[in-house]
Amino acid sequence: MGESVLTDAGIERVGDSLHFGGVPLSAIADGAGTPAYVYSADVIRRRYRALDDALSAAPHRIAYAVKANSNLAVLRILRDLGAGADIVSGGELARALAAGFEPERIVFSGVGKTDEELTAAVEAGIGHVHLESTAELAALGRIVARLGRPLRVGIRVNPDVTADTHPFIATGQGGIKFGVPVDQVVPLALAIGEHPLLALDTIAMHIGSQLLDPEPYAEGIGRLLDLVGRLCEAGVETIRSLDVGGGIGIRYRDEEPMSPAALASTIIPLVRRSGLTVVMEPGRYLVGSAGVLLTTVLSRKHSGGKDLVIVDAGMNDLVRPSHYMAYHEMVEVELRGRPGAEVDVVGPVCETGDFLARDRRLPGLDRGERIAVLGAGAYGFVMASNYNTRPRPAEVVVDGGRWWVSRPRERLDQLFHTERVAP
Ligand code: LLP
């Protein structure tokens, strides 16, 4: 296992025990139970500052992609660091406001927005809405006219750049639902210009997630800057920012993701000449390595030549392995010095696809022993479901050597108390 995955997460082995943010993970598992997500405030801060510093050579804004981890304590940490918020739903708007983000610093992206969501965003006075279509422009135009509120908007462009990542999270190529195709941008911009309350301020892209290399950003930015030039020729001179999206990858295993400095040295020279402000919408980079999922072994089986370890966290708690075949490092919380063997780590959910790891070398763990699943801070809890009527896990924050439960594990009665057996 890459020790660096542990280092990125600020995890240390002290004696036989795994410590996260200075706290033994066993103590958290004893106190909060498992499965539980644990987030390190220090790691989030360290990563935010690294990116912010790297971008400091240019006017820039960082809008945290709330979808990656929308726990209010995590949002508050990022707000306190000076981040804005990138949201994609009315629910994320409500969370961002509840966490105290200034509305002005909220950007509403997202491929489909309802009238209710757009109205809530305009009423809240958010900074930007990124448009994805003419139909959305028409809807937003009616809403701002009715409310009499001016609004800055952006256009999310599909720059037709192919990024080297899992096909489910590549979002910049043609033929998919995201963004406005390049040839439709100028007409959309001219239509925005006709609305007295809307001003086109940003050209945006998001080409994909878990990107390890700056090259696709350079390619995408080239296309966006071309477009800004064409917009100028068409008389659109209100563009102030270039939003290059999120997507910065992290190390789950032995990847060598680009450093913030390497990314900045690609982006900044390209954008600087244009005089535009750089906006980034990172999610995973800020919180992915900052979270672990704690799980407890329930039993072991040997079947068809395979060793299986059944744990108390399943695909409903962390769907990334079964949904994307994603790799998450696993570490025993207490070392017991036993030899390792190749095992599949599987959950209790009634699906053969319910696994957290396949063919993983782990020591022989008995019922009651704990495993930390690393790299679980992004797209972990937020993608959890109640499948099999399983309550979603607790969420714990570690900060300055102390820990506390930010969100308790769901109680069973919360899962069905609104259901009625008859009219
Ligand atoms: N901005 C927009 C418009 C996005 O669609 C996304 C992610 C981001 C920013 C943040 O991307 P990040 O920096 O986190 O890569 N569930 C998948 C990832 C889906 C990403 C969706 N969009 C996973 O578990 O890998």
Short mmCIF file of C-alpha atoms and ligand atoms in Angstrom, two decimals, residues 65 67-68 86 88 109-110 156 169 171 178 206 208-210 245-248 252 281-285 320 324 378-379 383, ligand 1:
data_model
loop_
_atom_site.label_atom_id
_atom_site.label_comp_id
_atom_site.label_asym_id
_atom_site.label_seq_id
_atom_site.Cartn_x
_atom_site.Cartn_y
_atom_site.Cartn_z
CA ALA A 65 -18.27 21.91 -5.07
CA LYS A 67 -21.80 17.88 -3.95
CA ALA A 68 -18.51 16.23 -2.89
CA ASP A 86 -20.68 25.72 -6.17
CA VAL A 88 -26.30 22.04 -8.21
CA SER A 109 -24.28 25.12 -11.76
CA GLY A 110 -26.14 21.97 -12.68
CA ARG A 156 -21.36 26.37 -18.96
CA ILE A 169 -17.33 11.15 -14.54
CA THR A 171 -18.12 15.56 -18.59
CA PHE A 178 -23.39 18.69 -19.86
CA HIS A 206 -16.10 21.34 -16.09
CA GLY A 208 -14.42 15.77 -15.65
CA SER A 209 -13.46 14.51 -12.26
CA GLN A 210 -10.41 12.74 -10.79
CA GLY A 245 -14.45 23.79 -13.14
CA GLY A 246 -13.34 21.24 -10.61
CA GLY A 247 -11.82 17.86 -11.31
CA ILE A 248 -8.43 17.88 -9.58
CA TYR A 252 -6.44 6.70 -3.89
CA GLU A 281 -14.87 24.55 -8.39
CA PRO A 282 -12.90 21.78 -6.67
CA GLY A 283 -14.69 19.17 -4.62
CA ARG A 284 -12.72 15.94 -4.30
CA TYR A 285 -9.33 17.70 -4.07
CA ARG A 320 -17.89 4.19 -5.32
CA TYR A 324 -17.14 2.91 -10.62
CA ALA A 378 -15.58 12.97 -1.22
CA TYR A 379 -18.62 11.31 -2.80
CA MET A 383 -23.97 9.22 -2.26
N1 LLP B 1 -18.13 21.50 -10.91
C1 LLP B 1 -19.05 20.80 -11.58
C2 LLP B 1 -19.93 21.51 -12.52
C3 LLP B 1 -19.17 19.42 -11.39
O1 LLP B 1 -20.09 18.72 -12.08
C4 LLP B 1 -18.33 18.76 -10.46
C5 LLP B 1 -18.44 17.32 -10.22
C6 LLP B 1 -17.38 19.53 -9.77
C7 LLP B 1 -17.31 20.89 -10.02
C8 LLP B 1 -16.46 18.94 -8.74
O2 LLP B 1 -15.66 17.96 -9.28
P1 LLP B 1 -14.44 17.39 -8.43
O3 LLP B 1 -13.48 18.53 -8.17
O4 LLP B 1 -14.96 16.84 -7.18
O5 LLP B 1 -13.83 16.35 -9.31
N2 LLP B 1 -19.43 10.76 -7.86
C9 LLP B 1 -18.20 10.78 -8.65
C10 LLP B 1 -17.77 12.18 -9.02
C11 LLP B 1 -18.83 12.97 -9.73
C12 LLP B 1 -18.41 14.37 -10.03
C13 LLP B 1 -19.56 15.18 -10.55
N3 LLP B 1 -19.26 16.55 -10.83
C14 LLP B 1 -17.12 10.00 -7.90
O6 LLP B 1 -17.41 9.45 -6.84
O7 LLP B 1 -16.00 9.88 -8.39
#
